[in-house]
PDB file of N, CA and C in Angstrom:
ATOM      1  N   GLU Y   1     118.413 116.005 111.148  1.00  0.00           N
ATOM      2  CA  GLU Y   1     118.185 117.279 110.468  1.00  0.00           C
ATOM      3  C   GLU Y   1     119.539 117.888 110.119  1.00  0.00           C
ATOM      4  N   LEU Y   2     119.667 118.346 108.878  1.00  0.00           N
ATOM      5  CA  LEU Y   2     120.911 118.910 108.376  1.00  0.00           C
ATOM      6  C   LEU Y   2     120.600 120.255 107.743  1.00  0.00           C
ATOM      7  N   GLY Y   3     121.347 121.285 108.120  1.00  0.00           N
ATOM      8  CA  GLY Y   3     121.104 122.610 107.556  1.00  0.00           C
ATOM      9  C   GLY Y   3     122.399 123.337 107.270  1.00  0.00           C
ATOM     10  N   PHE Y   4     122.335 124.283 106.328  1.00  0.00           N
ATOM     11  CA  PHE Y   4     123.481 125.108 105.956  1.00  0.00           C
ATOM     12  C   PHE Y   4     123.054 126.567 106.033  1.00  0.00           C
ATOM     13  N   TYR Y   5     123.841 127.392 106.724  1.00  0.00           N
ATOM     14  CA  TYR Y   5     123.492 128.797 106.885  1.00  0.00           C
ATOM     15  C   TYR Y   5     124.728 129.660 106.729  1.00  0.00           C
ATOM     16  N   PRO Y   6     124.762 130.678 105.953  1.00  0.00           N
ATOM     17  CA  PRO Y   6     123.797 130.935 104.884  1.00  0.00           C
ATOM     18  C   PRO Y   6     124.083 130.021 103.699  1.00  0.00           C
ATOM     19  N   ASN Y   7     123.167 129.928 102.794  1.00  0.00           N
ATOM     20  CA  ASN Y   7     123.348 129.134 101.587  1.00  0.00           C
ATOM     21  C   ASN Y   7     122.662 129.864 100.445  1.00  0.00           C
ATOM     22  N   PRO Y   8     123.351 130.524  99.548  1.00  0.00           N
ATOM     23  CA  PRO Y   8     124.791 130.456  99.310  1.00  0.00           C
ATOM     24  C   PRO Y   8     125.604 131.149 100.399  1.00  0.00           C
ATOM     25  N   ALA Y   9     126.847 130.676 100.546  1.00  0.00           N
ATOM     26  CA  ALA Y   9     127.742 131.149 101.599  1.00  0.00           C
ATOM     27  C   ALA Y   9     128.853 132.008 101.033  1.00  0.00           C
ATOM     28  N   ASN Y  10     129.220 133.051 101.771  1.00  0.00           N
ATOM     29  CA  ASN Y  10     130.342 133.900 101.402  1.00  0.00           C
ATOM     30  C   ASN Y  10     130.837 134.608 102.651  1.00  0.00           C
ATOM     31  N   PRO Y  11     131.977 134.343 103.170  1.00  0.00           N
ATOM     32  CA  PRO Y  11     132.943 133.318 102.760  1.00  0.00           C
ATOM     33  C   PRO Y  11     132.872 132.071 103.638  1.00  0.00           C
ATOM     34  N   GLU Y  12     131.967 132.027 104.618  1.00  0.00           N
ATOM     35  CA  GLU Y  12     131.905 130.886 105.529  1.00  0.00           C
ATOM     36  C   GLU Y  12     130.481 130.385 105.660  1.00  0.00           C
ATOM     37  N   VAL Y  13     130.355 129.070 105.807  1.00  0.00           N
ATOM     38  CA  VAL Y  13     129.045 128.448 105.987  1.00  0.00           C
ATOM     39  C   VAL Y  13     129.045 127.703 107.324  1.00  0.00           C
ATOM     40  N   THR Y  14     127.897 127.698 107.981  1.00  0.00           N
ATOM     41  CA  THR Y  14     127.714 126.942 109.213  1.00  0.00           C
ATOM     42  C   THR Y  14     126.856 125.723 108.890  1.00  0.00           C
ATOM     43  N   ILE Y  15     127.354 124.568 109.272  1.00  0.00           N
ATOM     44  CA  ILE Y  15     126.636 123.310 109.063  1.00  0.00           C
ATOM     45  C   ILE Y  15     126.051 122.922 110.410  1.00  0.00           C
ATOM     46  N   SER Y  16     124.736 122.801 110.459  1.00  0.00           N
ATOM     47  CA  SER Y  16     124.087 122.435 111.724  1.00  0.00           C
ATOM     48  C   SER Y  16     123.423 121.074 111.574  1.00  0.00           C
ATOM     49  N   LEU Y  17     123.483 120.302 112.654  1.00  0.00           N
ATOM     50  CA  LEU Y  17     122.879 118.973 112.621  1.00  0.00           C
ATOM     51  C   LEU Y  17     122.517 118.551 114.023  1.00  0.00           C
ATOM     52  N   THR Y  18     121.633 117.566 114.096  1.00  0.00           N
ATOM     53  CA  THR Y  18     121.199 117.017 115.382  1.00  0.00           C
ATOM     54  C   THR Y  18     121.407 115.515 115.364  1.00  0.00           C
ATOM     55  N   LEU Y  19     122.075 115.019 116.387  1.00  0.00           N
ATOM     56  CA  LEU Y  19     122.268 113.577 116.543  1.00  0.00           C
ATOM     57  C   LEU Y  19     121.253 113.045 117.551  1.00  0.00           C
ATOM     58  N   PRO Y  20     120.455 112.048 117.173  1.00  0.00           N
ATOM     59  CA  PRO Y  20     119.465 111.507 118.109  1.00  0.00           C
ATOM     60  C   PRO Y  20     120.094 110.616 119.187  1.00  0.00           C
ATOM     61  N   GLU Y  21     121.297 110.091 118.920  1.00  0.00           N
ATOM     62  CA  GLU Y  21     121.972 109.228 119.885  1.00  0.00           C
ATOM     63  C   GLU Y  21     123.478 109.359 119.714  1.00  0.00           C
ATOM     64  N   THR Y  22     124.244 108.920 120.698  1.00  0.00           N
ATOM     65  CA  THR Y  22     125.697 108.954 120.601  1.00  0.00           C
ATOM     66  C   THR Y  22     126.134 108.133 119.396  1.00  0.00           C
ATOM     67  N   SER Y  23     126.984 108.730 118.558  1.00  0.00           N
ATOM     68  CA  SER Y  23     127.399 108.084 117.311  1.00  0.00           C
ATOM     69  C   SER Y  23     128.796 108.518 116.924  1.00  0.00           C
ATOM     70  N   VAL Y  24     129.441 107.696 116.088  1.00  0.00           N
ATOM     71  CA  VAL Y  24     130.651 108.136 115.413  1.00  0.00           C
ATOM     72  C   VAL Y  24     130.183 109.027 114.270  1.00  0.00           C
ATOM     73  N   LEU Y  25     130.639 110.269 114.282  1.00  0.00           N
ATOM     74  CA  LEU Y  25     130.177 111.274 113.331  1.00  0.00           C
ATOM     75  C   LEU Y  25     131.296 111.637 112.370  1.00  0.00           C
ATOM     76  N   GLU Y  26     130.960 111.696 111.076  1.00  0.00           N
ATOM     77  CA  GLU Y  26     131.879 112.169 110.047  1.00  0.00           C
ATOM     78  C   GLU Y  26     131.154 113.230 109.226  1.00  0.00           C
ATOM     79  N   VAL Y  27     131.785 114.382 109.062  1.00  0.00           N
ATOM     80  CA  VAL Y  27     131.260 115.453 108.214  1.00  0.00           C
ATOM     81  C   VAL Y  27     132.334 115.741 107.174  1.00  0.00           C
ATOM     82  N   THR Y  28     132.020 115.470 105.897  1.00  0.00           N
ATOM     83  CA  THR Y  28     132.995 115.582 104.822  1.00  0.00           C
ATOM     84  C   THR Y  28     132.404 116.387 103.676  1.00  0.00           C
ATOM     85  N   LEU Y  29     133.215 117.271 103.094  1.00  0.00           N
ATOM     86  CA  LEU Y  29     132.788 118.087 101.955  1.00  0.00           C
ATOM     87  C   LEU Y  29     133.445 117.579 100.674  1.00  0.00           C
ATOM     88  N   TYR Y  30     132.647 117.560  99.599  1.00  0.00           N
ATOM     89  CA  TYR Y  30     133.097 117.092  98.295  1.00  0.00           C
ATOM     90  C   TYR Y  30     132.784 118.144  97.238  1.00  0.00           C
ATOM     91  N   ASN Y  31     133.607 118.170  96.189  1.00  0.00           N
ATOM     92  CA  ASN Y  31     133.290 119.072  95.076  1.00  0.00           C
ATOM     93  C   ASN Y  31     132.299 118.386  94.135  1.00  0.00           C
ATOM     94  N   ILE Y  32     131.913 119.084  93.081  1.00  0.00           N
ATOM     95  CA  ILE Y  32     130.892 118.580  92.161  1.00  0.00           C
ATOM     96  C   ILE Y  32     131.344 117.321  91.427  1.00  0.00           C
ATOM     97  N   ARG Y  33     132.663 117.086  91.381  1.00  0.00           N
ATOM     98  CA  ARG Y  33     133.209 115.881  90.736  1.00  0.00           C
ATOM     99  C   ARG Y  33     133.257 114.688  91.684  1.00  0.00           C
ATOM    100  N   GLY Y  34     132.867 114.905  92.933  1.00  0.00           N
ATOM    101  CA  GLY Y  34     132.884 113.830  93.913  1.00  0.00           C
ATOM    102  C   GLY Y  34     134.215 113.653  94.611  1.00  0.00           C
ATOM    103  N   GLN Y  35     135.135 114.593  94.414  1.00  0.00           N
ATOM    104  CA  GLN Y  35     136.448 114.527  95.060  1.00  0.00           C
ATOM    105  C   GLN Y  35     136.359 115.141  96.450  1.00  0.00           C
ATOM    106  N   ARG Y  36     136.978 114.484  97.413  1.00  0.00           N
ATOM    107  CA  ARG Y  36     136.969 115.008  98.781  1.00  0.00           C
ATOM    108  C   ARG Y  36     137.739 116.321  98.831  1.00  0.00           C
ATOM    109  N   VAL Y  37     137.103 117.320  99.448  1.00  0.00           N
ATOM    110  CA  VAL Y  37     137.709 118.638  99.610  1.00  0.00           C
ATOM    111  C   VAL Y  37     138.200 118.817 101.041  1.00  0.00           C
ATOM    112  N   ARG Y  38     137.352 118.477 102.002  1.00  0.00           N
ATOM    113  CA  ARG Y  38     137.687 118.740 103.404  1.00  0.00           C
ATOM    114  C   ARG Y  38     136.957 117.772 104.325  1.00  0.00           C
ATOM    115  N   GLN Y  39     137.688 117.191 105.260  1.00  0.00           N
ATOM    116  CA  GLN Y  39     137.091 116.396 106.343  1.00  0.00           C
ATOM    117  C   GLN Y  39     136.973 117.333 107.525  1.00  0.00           C
ATOM    118  N   LEU Y  40     135.761 117.741 107.860  1.00  0.00           N
ATOM    119  CA  LEU Y  40     135.555 118.687 108.956  1.00  0.00           C
ATOM    120  C   LEU Y  40     135.558 118.000 110.315  1.00  0.00           C
ATOM    121  N   VAL Y  41     134.920 116.832 110.388  1.00  0.00           N
ATOM    122  CA  VAL Y  41     134.714 116.176 111.675  1.00  0.00           C
ATOM    123  C   VAL Y  41     134.863 114.673 111.500  1.00  0.00           C
ATOM    124  N   LYS Y  42     135.517 114.043 112.456  1.00  0.00           N
ATOM    125  CA  LYS Y  42     135.538 112.583 112.520  1.00  0.00           C
ATOM    126  C   LYS Y  42     135.811 112.212 113.966  1.00  0.00           C
ATOM    127  N   GLY Y  43     134.803 111.641 114.621  1.00  0.00           N
ATOM    128  CA  GLY Y  43     134.952 111.256 116.016  1.00  0.00           C
ATOM    129  C   GLY Y  43     133.612 110.908 116.638  1.00  0.00           C
ATOM    130  N   GLU Y  44     133.644 110.501 117.871  1.00  0.00           N
ATOM    131  CA  GLU Y  44     132.419 110.133 118.582  1.00  0.00           C
ATOM    132  C   GLU Y  44     131.815 111.362 119.250  1.00  0.00           C
ATOM    133  N   TYR Y  45     130.520 111.544 119.050  1.00  0.00           N
ATOM    134  CA  TYR Y  45     129.780 112.678 119.616  1.00  0.00           C
ATOM    135  C   TYR Y  45     128.541 112.158 120.326  1.00  0.00           C
ATOM    136  N   GLU Y  46     128.203 112.794 121.422  1.00  0.00           N
ATOM    137  CA  GLU Y  46     126.990 112.441 122.167  1.00  0.00           C
ATOM    138  C   GLU Y  46     125.768 112.999 121.465  1.00  0.00           C
ATOM    139  N   ALA Y  47     124.602 112.491 121.814  1.00  0.00           N
ATOM    140  CA  ALA Y  47     123.346 112.993 121.265  1.00  0.00           C
ATOM    141  C   ALA Y  47     123.233 114.480 121.547  1.00  0.00           C
ATOM    142  N   GLY Y  48     122.712 115.227 120.565  1.00  0.00           N
ATOM    143  CA  GLY Y  48     122.548 116.657 120.754  1.00  0.00           C
ATOM    144  C   GLY Y  48     122.661 117.412 119.450  1.00  0.00           C
ATOM    145  N   SER Y  49     122.610 118.727 119.530  1.00  0.00           N
ATOM    146  CA  SER Y  49     122.702 119.601 118.364  1.00  0.00           C
ATOM    147  C   SER Y  49     124.118 120.157 118.264  1.00  0.00           C
ATOM    148  N   TYR Y  50     124.618 120.229 117.027  1.00  0.00           N
ATOM    149  CA  TYR Y  50     125.981 120.694 116.782  1.00  0.00           C
ATOM    150  C   TYR Y  50     126.007 121.657 115.609  1.00  0.00           C
ATOM    151  N   ARG Y  51     127.009 122.539 115.629  1.00  0.00           N
ATOM    152  CA  ARG Y  51     127.282 123.458 114.518  1.00  0.00           C
ATOM    153  C   ARG Y  51     128.767 123.409 114.213  1.00  0.00           C
ATOM    154  N   PHE Y  52     129.080 123.285 112.933  1.00  0.00           N
ATOM    155  CA  PHE Y  52     130.460 123.262 112.473  1.00  0.00           C
ATOM    156  C   PHE Y  52     130.612 124.290 111.367  1.00  0.00           C
ATOM    157  N   GLY Y  53     131.700 125.032 111.381  1.00  0.00           N
ATOM    158  CA  GLY Y  53     131.939 126.044 110.358  1.00  0.00           C
ATOM    159  C   GLY Y  53     132.910 125.557 109.303  1.00  0.00           C
ATOM    160  N   TRP Y  54     132.687 125.984 108.062  1.00  0.00           N
ATOM    161  CA  TRP Y  54     133.621 125.716 106.975  1.00  0.00           C
ATOM    162  C   TRP Y  54     133.949 127.048 106.320  1.00  0.00           C
ATOM    163  N   ASN Y  55     135.235 127.352 106.235  1.00  0.00           N
ATOM    164  CA  ASN Y  55     135.671 128.653 105.728  1.00  0.00           C
ATOM    165  C   ASN Y  55     136.108 128.618 104.257  1.00  0.00           C
ATOM    166  N   GLY Y  56     135.707 127.586 103.523  1.00  0.00           N
ATOM    167  CA  GLY Y  56     136.022 127.523 102.097  1.00  0.00           C
ATOM    168  C   GLY Y  56     137.443 127.094 101.797  1.00  0.00           C
ATOM    169  N   THR Y  57     138.044 126.302 102.696  1.00  0.00           N
ATOM    170  CA  THR Y  57     139.394 125.800 102.443  1.00  0.00           C
ATOM    171  C   THR Y  57     139.374 124.275 102.375  1.00  0.00           C
ATOM    172  N   ASN Y  58     140.402 123.730 101.725  1.00  0.00           N
ATOM    173  CA  ASN Y  58     140.512 122.276 101.620  1.00  0.00           C
ATOM    174  C   ASN Y  58     141.317 121.716 102.788  1.00  0.00           C
ATOM    175  N   ASP Y  59     141.616 120.419 102.745  1.00  0.00           N
ATOM    176  CA  ASP Y  59     142.358 119.768 103.829  1.00  0.00           C
ATOM    177  C   ASP Y  59     143.758 120.344 104.015  1.00  0.00           C
ATOM    178  N   ARG Y  60     144.324 120.964 102.987  1.00  0.00           N
ATOM    179  CA  ARG Y  60     145.664 121.559 103.068  1.00  0.00           C
ATOM    180  C   ARG Y  60     145.627 123.034 103.475  1.00  0.00           C
ATOM    181  N   GLY Y  61     144.417 123.559 103.737  1.00  0.00           N
ATOM    182  CA  GLY Y  61     144.280 124.957 104.134  1.00  0.00           C
ATOM    183  C   GLY Y  61     144.233 125.931 102.970  1.00  0.00           C
ATOM    184  N   GLU Y  62     144.149 125.412 101.739  1.00  0.00           N
ATOM    185  CA  GLU Y  62     144.093 126.261 100.546  1.00  0.00           C
ATOM    186  C   GLU Y  62     142.656 126.644 100.248  1.00  0.00           C
ATOM    187  N   SER Y  63     142.467 127.856  99.801  1.00  0.00           N
ATOM    188  CA  SER Y  63     141.144 128.349  99.451  1.00  0.00           C
ATOM    189  C   SER Y  63     140.621 127.615  98.217  1.00  0.00           C
ATOM    190  N   VAL Y  64     139.361 127.205  98.249  1.00  0.00           N
ATOM    191  CA  VAL Y  64     138.751 126.533  97.103  1.00  0.00           C
ATOM    192  C   VAL Y  64     137.945 127.552  96.293  1.00  0.00           C
ATOM    193  N   SER Y  65     137.625 127.191  95.071  1.00  0.00           N
ATOM    194  CA  SER Y  65     136.917 128.116  94.189  1.00  0.00           C
ATOM    195  C   SER Y  65     135.426 128.149  94.502  1.00  0.00           C
ATOM    196  N   SER Y  66     134.764 129.183  94.005  1.00  0.00           N
ATOM    197  CA  SER Y  66     133.311 129.277  94.122  1.00  0.00           C
ATOM    198  C   SER Y  66     132.683 128.104  93.396  1.00  0.00           C
ATOM    199  N   GLY Y  67     131.528 127.675  93.860  1.00  0.00           N
ATOM    200  CA  GLY Y  67     130.830 126.584  93.192  1.00  0.00           C
ATOM    201  C   GLY Y  67     129.939 125.820  94.133  1.00  0.00           C
ATOM    202  N   ILE Y  68     129.456 124.701  93.626  1.00  0.00           N
ATOM    203  CA  ILE Y  68     128.561 123.830  94.387  1.00  0.00           C
ATOM    204  C   ILE Y  68     129.399 122.754  95.067  1.00  0.00           C
ATOM    205  N   TYR Y  69     129.098 122.521  96.333  1.00  0.00           N
ATOM    206  CA  TYR Y  69     129.774 121.499  97.125  1.00  0.00           C
ATOM    207  C   TYR Y  69     128.723 120.632  97.815  1.00  0.00           C
ATOM    208  N   PHE Y  70     129.099 119.410  98.096  1.00  0.00           N
ATOM    209  CA  PHE Y  70     128.217 118.477  98.777  1.00  0.00           C
ATOM    210  C   PHE Y  70     128.788 118.153 100.143  1.00  0.00           C
ATOM    211  N   CYS Y  71     127.916 118.133 101.123  1.00  0.00           N
ATOM    212  CA  CYS Y  71     128.304 117.818 102.490  1.00  0.00           C
ATOM    213  C   CYS Y  71     127.671 116.477 102.854  1.00  0.00           C
ATOM    214  N   ARG Y  72     128.532 115.496 103.146  1.00  0.00           N
ATOM    215  CA  ARG Y  72     128.042 114.177 103.550  1.00  0.00           C
ATOM    216  C   ARG Y  72     128.240 114.028 105.049  1.00  0.00           C
ATOM    217  N   VAL Y  73     127.161 113.686 105.725  1.00  0.00           N
ATOM    218  CA  VAL Y  73     127.182 113.467 107.168  1.00  0.00           C
ATOM    219  C   VAL Y  73     126.867 112.001 107.425  1.00  0.00           C
ATOM    220  N   LYS Y  74     127.804 111.312 108.058  1.00  0.00           N
ATOM    221  CA  LYS Y  74     127.601 109.923 108.466  1.00  0.00           C
ATOM    222  C   LYS Y  74     127.557 109.893 109.979  1.00  0.00           C
ATOM    223  N   ALA Y  75     126.501 109.284 110.507  1.00  0.00           N
ATOM    224  CA  ALA Y  75     126.357 109.112 111.955  1.00  0.00           C
ATOM    225  C   ALA Y  75     125.880 107.690 112.175  1.00  0.00           C
ATOM    226  N   GLY Y  76     126.778 106.843 112.671  1.00  0.00           N
ATOM    227  CA  GLY Y  76     126.426 105.432 112.825  1.00  0.00           C
ATOM    228  C   GLY Y  76     126.156 104.823 111.459  1.00  0.00           C
ATOM    229  N   ASN Y  77     124.968 104.244 111.283  1.00  0.00           N
ATOM    230  CA  ASN Y  77     124.593 103.619 110.015  1.00  0.00           C
ATOM    231  C   ASN Y  77     123.829 104.561 109.089  1.00  0.00           C
ATOM    232  N   GLU Y  78     123.613 105.796 109.504  1.00  0.00           N
ATOM    233  CA  GLU Y  78     122.850 106.773 108.718  1.00  0.00           C
ATOM    234  C   GLU Y  78     123.786 107.679 107.935  1.00  0.00           C
ATOM    235  N   THR Y  79     123.419 107.987 106.696  1.00  0.00           N
ATOM    236  CA  THR Y  79     124.168 108.930 105.874  1.00  0.00           C
ATOM    237  C   THR Y  79     123.190 109.907 105.241  1.00  0.00           C
ATOM    238  N   VAL Y  80     123.511 111.199 105.352  1.00  0.00           N
ATOM    239  CA  VAL Y  80     122.697 112.260 104.757  1.00  0.00           C
ATOM    240  C   VAL Y  80     123.638 113.156 103.962  1.00  0.00           C
ATOM    241  N   THR Y  81     123.213 113.540 102.757  1.00  0.00           N
ATOM    242  CA  THR Y  81     124.013 114.436 101.926  1.00  0.00           C
ATOM    243  C   THR Y  81     123.196 115.674 101.599  1.00  0.00           C
ATOM    244  N   GLY Y  82     123.827 116.835 101.705  1.00  0.00           N
ATOM    245  CA  GLY Y  82     123.185 118.098 101.363  1.00  0.00           C
ATOM    246  C   GLY Y  82     124.062 118.891 100.415  1.00  0.00           C
ATOM    247  N   ARG Y  83     123.445 119.820  99.704  1.00  0.00           N
ATOM    248  CA  ARG Y  83     124.164 120.623  98.731  1.00  0.00           C
ATOM    249  C   ARG Y  83     124.252 122.066  99.217  1.00  0.00           C
ATOM    250  N   LEU Y  84     125.406 122.687  98.997  1.00  0.00           N
ATOM    251  CA  LEU Y  84     125.561 124.091  99.353  1.00  0.00           C
ATOM    252  C   LEU Y  84     126.347 124.801  98.261  1.00  0.00           C
ATOM    253  N   MET Y  85     126.187 126.102  98.197  1.00  0.00           N
ATOM    254  CA  MET Y  85     126.891 126.900  97.202  1.00  0.00           C
ATOM    255  C   MET Y  85     127.822 127.872  97.909  1.00  0.00           C
ATOM    256  N   LEU Y  86     129.073 127.889  97.463  1.00  0.00           N
ATOM    257  CA  LEU Y  86     130.081 128.782  98.003  1.00  0.00           C
ATOM    258  C   LEU Y  86     130.352 129.865  96.984  1.00  0.00           C
ATOM    259  N   LEU Y  87     130.195 131.122  97.389  1.00  0.00           N
ATOM    260  CA  LEU Y  87     130.471 132.270  96.516  1.00  0.00           C
ATOM    261  C   LEU Y  87     131.629 133.059  97.093  1.00  0.00           C
ATOM    262  N   LYS Y  88     132.538 133.472  96.231  1.00  0.00           N
ATOM    263  CA  LYS Y  88     133.675 134.251  96.703  1.00  0.00           C
ATOM    264  C   LYS Y  88     133.775 135.536  95.923  1.00  0.00           C
TER     265      LYS Y  88
END
């Protein structure tokens, strides 16, 4: 299960997810062009529920513009993508 709260977000969004088993987890945000904006998480996590915040900045800490972004979550062999809107 993957959720974004609030959506649209201003200025921060919370990404919530549940892992059914221990997995290598990657949470990555992309812009509408498919370019990587921010790698939020990369590492091994135990089964359970997690929340990660994104404050609208890229990997260099620079503020990104308002618009639609995609969040890709990879856990083991599973990949889920969700869409969120950032308003500033």
